[in-house]
Amino acid sequence: MTGRGTDSKIRLENVSKRFRDGTVAVDNVSLDIQAGELLAIVGPSGCGKTTTLRIVSGLERADTGRVYFDGVDVTDVPAEKRNVGVVFQSYALFPNMTVVENIEYGLRIRRVPPAQRRERAGQLMEMLKIAGLAHRRPSQLSGGQQQRVALARALVIEPAVLLLDEPLTALDAKLRDELRVELQRVLKRLGITALYVTHDQAEAMCIGDRIAVMNQGRMVQIDVPTNIYRRPATAFVAGFIGTTNMARGHLAAEGGRLYVDVGYARFPVPSTTKGPGEELTVLFRPEDVSLAAPGQEHFRGRIENIFFLGDKVRVFVRTFTGEEVIADLPSESRVERSTDYPFQVDAAKLYSWAEETA
Ligand code: ADP
Ligand code: MG
């Protein structure tokens, strides 16, 4: 029995991969992905995302560890027998085939009868809004259209698992935003289990039911987007996901309450297992900072830069200790550069942990 008492669709168990030149691309990674789940793997370039995906697809062999699909050990099963669909950053469409021929290709080599091929390709083209392009060749399509075709081509075989490696990275920003919303909708509608690799944290937040943050071959944190954002496991996660204010200081007790003294401010922290003298990292986001009524401030600081962003004003504040704090203020805020203001931080949103920042 190769199953491991799990109902996970995909399971990676202590998977590692070291390349011949000594590079450790994947370092003891374990993952569980449930049926119908979209797991976004996010991390900086070179952290091992693509290698992880290739190991799941069977294109790459792990040195150690096992891969399971539906509880069945597929570690030694070749890529073409895994029923996996893949979409890469480069569209890799067949240039000499039309859109519909490209999409039907996977069904043709599986000897699915023409009528059935047409029907399934038609449904996907409809869903991905490319029905009108059926008889064009890839060279006659925009990047976004090509990527829709690539997606349809991967989905047409009804893969058990869909792997996407930075599928939107080559597109321009606006198209990327549009397509990722649509992509998420299509994948959810099909109930497909997918691993979505990206270096773009905003994309990961949008697509992922859960997010796996990867760094230097390791999975640093795997959790739902709100926890990744609000309760990052490490300073790396906090710094990589979203815009972050972080400060380090020592715990102090006063009047039965605990504070972290970060130099420019004393932030209240909720009851913690740590005692006075302990060192903590405090995290708060720009949207947790606001202008304070005089006397109510956590700190004062000089606004050095102001960026009007439409829905908000982002200001860069210099504290008297020389730290920089980023604050998002309501867009109607009347603040001026080179002026001191009192600021407060929403205490309920402060998050702290004892891990080293290094
Ligand atoms: P990502 O997709 O997160 O950018 P990769 O998985 O492509 O990262 O690569 C992880 C690490 O492994 C990088 O340091 C990369 O240079 C290295 N690497 C990837 N493929 C190979 C290979 N075939 N031979 C040697 N090193 C490789
Ligand atoms: Mg990659």
XYZ file of C-alpha atoms and ligand atoms in Angstrom:
386
model
C 0.000 0.000 0.000
C 1.574 3.236 -1.120
C -1.175 5.556 0.152
C -0.366 7.435 3.305
C -3.755 7.874 4.855
C -4.325 11.207 3.169
C -7.094 12.575 1.008
C -4.751 15.132 -0.526
C -4.803 15.429 -4.272
C -1.093 16.168 -4.334
C 1.346 15.459 -1.573
C 5.045 16.184 -1.477
C 6.966 14.526 1.290
C 10.451 15.754 2.191
C 11.350 16.441 -1.430
C 14.861 17.688 -2.181
C 16.705 18.399 -5.403
C 20.361 19.234 -5.774
C 21.742 19.930 -9.239
C 25.072 18.530 -10.361
C 26.866 21.831 -9.772
C 25.865 21.614 -6.104
C 22.929 24.064 -6.226
C 20.249 22.965 -3.788
C 17.127 24.069 -5.656
C 14.564 22.353 -3.421
C 15.367 21.702 0.198
C 13.200 19.227 2.080
C 9.819 20.485 0.880
C 6.576 18.982 2.117
C 3.218 20.102 0.752
C -0.396 18.981 0.762
C -2.831 20.229 -1.835
C -6.490 19.328 -1.526
C -8.745 18.457 -4.436
C -10.032 21.618 -6.098
C -7.533 23.792 -4.306
C -5.447 26.509 -5.940
C -2.115 26.705 -4.221
C 0.068 29.637 -5.191
C 3.795 29.169 -4.724
C 5.456 32.544 -4.440
C 9.043 33.539 -3.839
C 11.933 35.473 -5.332
C 13.598 34.445 -8.562
C 15.816 31.393 -8.119
C 14.157 30.151 -4.919
C 13.173 26.811 -6.449
C 9.588 27.325 -7.660
C 10.044 25.966 -11.172
C 12.070 22.995 -9.952
C 9.305 22.143 -7.460
C 6.722 22.314 -10.240
C 8.850 20.156 -12.536
C 9.136 17.557 -9.799
C 5.342 17.496 -9.439
C 4.945 17.185 -13.212
C 7.509 14.390 -13.445
C 9.807 16.355 -15.760
C 12.380 16.455 -12.986
C 13.285 13.695 -10.585
C 13.709 14.486 -6.879
C 16.883 13.188 -5.211
C 15.014 12.334 -2.058
C 11.385 12.395 -0.939
C 8.151 11.149 -2.463
C 5.348 12.597 -4.574
C 1.793 11.293 -4.209
C -1.288 11.925 -6.337
C -4.511 10.845 -4.593
C -2.452 8.944 -2.064
C -0.685 6.922 -4.779
C 3.093 7.160 -4.972
C 3.918 8.611 -8.413
C 7.559 9.407 -7.686
C 8.689 6.886 -10.306
C 5.840 7.524 -12.763
C 7.004 9.344 -15.926
C 5.567 12.751 -16.794
C 3.371 11.548 -19.664
C 1.609 9.062 -17.378
C 0.729 11.586 -14.634
C -2.258 13.275 -16.290
C -0.866 16.717 -15.556
C -1.507 19.870 -17.576
C 1.186 22.519 -17.733
C 1.165 26.169 -18.735
C 4.430 28.057 -18.902
C 5.381 31.690 -19.182
C 6.276 31.211 -22.841
C 3.173 30.057 -24.622
C 4.866 27.293 -26.617
C 1.959 26.956 -29.049
C 2.490 25.031 -32.271
C 3.066 27.864 -34.778
C 1.870 25.902 -37.808
C -1.468 24.960 -36.254
C -4.549 27.108 -35.845
C -5.941 27.960 -32.426
C -8.505 25.181 -32.492
C -5.925 22.668 -33.756
C -3.595 23.662 -30.942
C -6.335 23.194 -28.378
C -7.484 19.859 -29.787
C -3.961 18.492 -30.019
C -3.967 16.723 -26.657
C -7.242 15.005 -27.512
C -6.066 14.015 -30.969
C -3.020 12.167 -29.639
C -5.345 10.487 -27.149
C -7.489 9.384 -30.116
C -10.627 11.167 -28.992
C -13.159 11.194 -31.899
C -13.398 14.488 -33.890
C -16.945 15.392 -32.820
C -16.039 15.103 -29.174
C -12.817 17.056 -29.726
C -14.713 19.899 -31.360
C -17.201 20.026 -28.551
C -14.671 20.146 -25.726
C -12.415 22.623 -27.500
C -15.479 24.733 -28.241
C -16.516 24.835 -24.612
C -13.100 25.923 -23.472
C -12.767 28.551 -26.200
C -16.134 29.898 -25.102
C -15.088 29.976 -21.464
C -11.793 31.664 -22.268
C -13.357 34.080 -24.763
C -11.314 33.009 -27.764
C -14.075 31.365 -29.813
C -13.732 34.065 -32.456
C -10.060 33.265 -32.938
C -10.463 29.545 -33.678
C -8.898 29.639 -37.146
C -6.063 32.057 -36.543
C -2.478 31.013 -36.136
C -0.516 31.885 -32.982
C 1.463 34.574 -34.840
C -1.826 36.415 -35.435
C -2.623 36.617 -31.715
C -1.650 39.016 -28.932
C 0.279 37.721 -25.939
C -2.824 37.590 -23.794
C -4.747 35.682 -26.465
C -1.881 33.230 -26.888
C -1.877 32.564 -23.178
C -5.621 31.894 -23.243
C -5.016 29.352 -25.998
C -2.202 27.755 -23.992
C -4.553 27.495 -21.034
C -7.323 25.942 -23.125
C -4.832 23.495 -24.569
C -3.726 22.434 -21.083
C -7.308 22.147 -19.789
C -8.796 20.267 -22.725
C -7.368 16.923 -21.592
C -9.113 17.391 -18.238
C -5.899 16.983 -16.278
C -6.078 15.752 -12.705
C -3.671 18.530 -11.835
C -2.843 21.789 -13.574
C 0.580 23.340 -13.115
C 1.101 26.961 -14.082
C 4.557 28.513 -14.079
C 4.394 32.309 -14.181
C 1.716 32.142 -16.901
C 1.045 35.880 -16.880
C 4.544 37.236 -16.334
C 5.166 38.030 -20.002
C 2.009 40.166 -20.278
C 1.734 43.864 -19.597
C 0.419 45.010 -16.234
C -3.188 45.785 -17.117
C -3.709 42.598 -19.069
C -2.104 40.629 -16.261
C -4.555 42.070 -13.729
C -7.519 41.256 -15.945
C -6.402 37.797 -16.879
C -5.577 36.698 -13.360
C -9.099 37.430 -12.190
C -10.492 35.540 -15.146
C -8.061 32.681 -14.726
C -9.024 32.285 -11.098
C -12.704 32.190 -12.093
C -12.208 29.596 -14.819
C -10.112 27.311 -12.616
C -12.647 27.527 -9.810
C -15.518 26.864 -12.172
C -13.789 23.739 -13.452
C -12.951 22.701 -9.889
C -9.416 21.998 -10.963
C -6.557 21.326 -8.565
C -3.747 23.681 -9.471
C -0.303 24.738 -8.455
C 0.327 28.292 -9.539
C 3.884 29.566 -9.461
C 4.611 33.279 -9.472
C 7.220 35.715 -8.153
C 4.458 38.338 -7.880
C 2.969 38.480 -4.405
C -0.136 40.388 -5.525
C -0.859 37.672 -8.067
C -0.386 34.968 -5.435
C -2.811 36.758 -3.096
C -5.402 37.003 -5.859
C -5.137 33.451 -7.197
C -4.308 31.296 -4.215
C -6.772 29.644 -1.846
C -3.567 29.185 0.080
C -0.136 30.573 -0.511
C 3.179 28.802 -0.067
C 5.990 31.283 0.406
C 9.281 29.859 -0.749
C 12.813 31.072 -0.080
C 16.116 29.405 -0.866
C 14.547 26.068 -1.654
C 12.399 25.934 1.460
C 8.710 26.459 2.115
C 8.769 29.183 4.736
C 5.027 29.431 5.327
C 1.942 27.806 3.849
C -1.325 29.440 4.821
C -4.394 31.336 3.646
C -3.655 34.801 2.181
C -4.967 36.737 5.194
C -2.677 34.879 7.572
C 0.309 35.241 5.251
C -0.399 38.982 5.215
C -1.408 39.500 8.833
C 0.533 36.805 10.619
C 3.713 36.209 8.660
C 5.874 33.458 10.120
C 9.157 35.228 9.516
C 10.580 38.613 8.655
C 11.235 37.299 5.158
C 7.535 36.592 4.606
C 6.550 39.941 6.109
C 8.967 41.762 3.828
C 8.111 39.813 0.691
C 4.319 40.032 0.930
C 2.877 43.525 0.722
C 4.399 46.735 2.024
C 5.640 46.399 5.538
C 6.777 48.447 8.483
C 8.955 46.390 10.751
C 10.759 47.418 13.886
C 12.664 45.547 16.500
C 12.703 46.280 20.200
C 12.591 44.954 23.713
C 9.551 44.078 25.738
C 8.850 46.205 28.754
C 6.057 45.998 31.313
C 4.393 49.078 32.688
C 1.203 49.382 34.698
C 0.450 45.718 34.072
C 0.726 46.171 30.307
C 3.344 45.044 27.859
C 5.052 47.327 25.374
C 7.703 46.934 22.744
C 10.086 49.836 22.793
C 11.375 50.275 19.233
C 13.188 53.530 19.893
C 10.834 55.962 18.177
C 7.699 54.510 19.735
C 6.403 52.236 22.421
C 3.846 49.940 20.877
C 1.399 48.066 23.060
C 1.514 44.321 22.413
C -1.132 41.788 23.342
C -0.494 39.291 26.104
C 2.372 37.151 25.048
C 4.317 34.282 26.473
C 7.417 36.405 26.387
C 8.633 38.305 29.403
C 10.147 41.789 29.840
C 13.582 42.176 28.282
C 12.762 39.778 25.451
C 13.468 41.021 21.923
C 10.590 41.151 19.453
C 9.963 42.156 15.871
C 6.849 44.273 15.416
C 5.018 44.398 12.109
C 2.392 46.856 10.953
C 1.145 47.751 7.497
C 0.849 51.223 5.935
C -2.951 51.076 6.189
C -2.655 50.519 9.956
C -1.018 53.924 10.446
C -3.065 57.106 10.715
C -2.677 60.701 11.789
C -3.256 60.992 15.541
C -4.909 63.640 17.617
C -2.222 65.525 19.577
C -1.350 63.579 22.720
C -2.711 60.332 21.267
C 0.276 59.561 19.094
C 2.526 56.529 19.204
C 5.235 58.508 17.479
C 5.950 61.724 15.673
C 7.666 61.946 12.349
C 8.436 64.202 9.444
C 6.726 63.516 6.141
C 9.462 63.358 3.513
C 7.510 62.168 0.493
C 3.876 62.173 -0.528
C 2.420 60.036 -3.289
C -1.164 60.536 -4.349
C -2.419 57.077 -5.381
C -6.048 57.914 -6.110
C -7.741 55.856 -3.426
C -5.166 56.869 -0.819
C -2.133 59.001 -0.109
C 1.056 57.123 0.652
C 3.500 59.071 2.807
C 7.055 58.257 3.800
C 7.694 59.392 7.340
C 11.080 59.841 9.015
C 11.041 59.273 12.739
C 13.384 61.142 15.075
C 15.501 57.985 15.343
C 15.954 58.010 11.579
C 13.641 55.070 10.830
C 11.303 55.177 7.870
C 7.611 54.434 8.349
C 5.230 54.140 5.411
C 1.665 55.243 6.033
C -1.417 55.153 3.815
C -3.726 58.057 4.620
C -7.202 58.784 3.245
C -6.936 60.415 -0.168
C -8.507 63.643 1.109
C -5.758 64.066 3.735
C -4.171 67.503 3.742
C -0.577 66.845 4.674
C 2.561 68.670 3.672
C 6.066 67.640 3.006
C 8.858 68.519 5.456
C 6.343 68.872 8.260
C 6.094 66.961 11.542
C 2.893 65.059 12.359
C 1.703 62.797 15.162
C 0.890 59.234 14.082
C -0.803 56.283 15.647
C -0.883 52.617 14.790
C -3.993 50.487 15.100
C -2.966 48.356 18.075
C -5.288 45.527 17.039
C -3.326 45.153 13.801
C 0.125 45.083 15.345
C 1.729 41.720 15.003
C 4.895 40.672 16.753
C 7.146 37.665 16.923
C 10.444 36.760 18.468
C 12.235 35.388 15.419
C 15.532 36.923 14.290
C 15.252 39.415 11.439
C 18.562 38.315 9.952
P 12.609 29.819 -9.639
O 11.665 29.141 -10.566
O 12.056 30.049 -8.273
O 13.169 31.074 -10.208
P 14.328 27.519 -10.176
O 13.605 26.352 -9.639
O 14.286 27.730 -11.637
O 13.872 28.839 -9.398
O 15.848 27.408 -9.750
C 16.252 27.186 -8.419
C 17.767 27.175 -8.346
O 18.275 26.061 -9.066
C 18.419 28.406 -8.963
O 19.577 28.698 -8.228
C 18.770 27.929 -10.361
O 19.865 28.647 -10.859
C 19.119 26.476 -10.115
N 18.847 25.614 -11.269
C 17.667 25.446 -11.917
N 17.783 24.531 -12.904
C 19.068 24.122 -12.881
C 19.844 23.166 -13.646
N 19.275 22.451 -14.629
N 21.144 22.997 -13.331
C 21.714 23.698 -12.311
N 21.056 24.601 -11.555
C 19.758 24.805 -11.834
Mg 10.929 29.802 -12.422
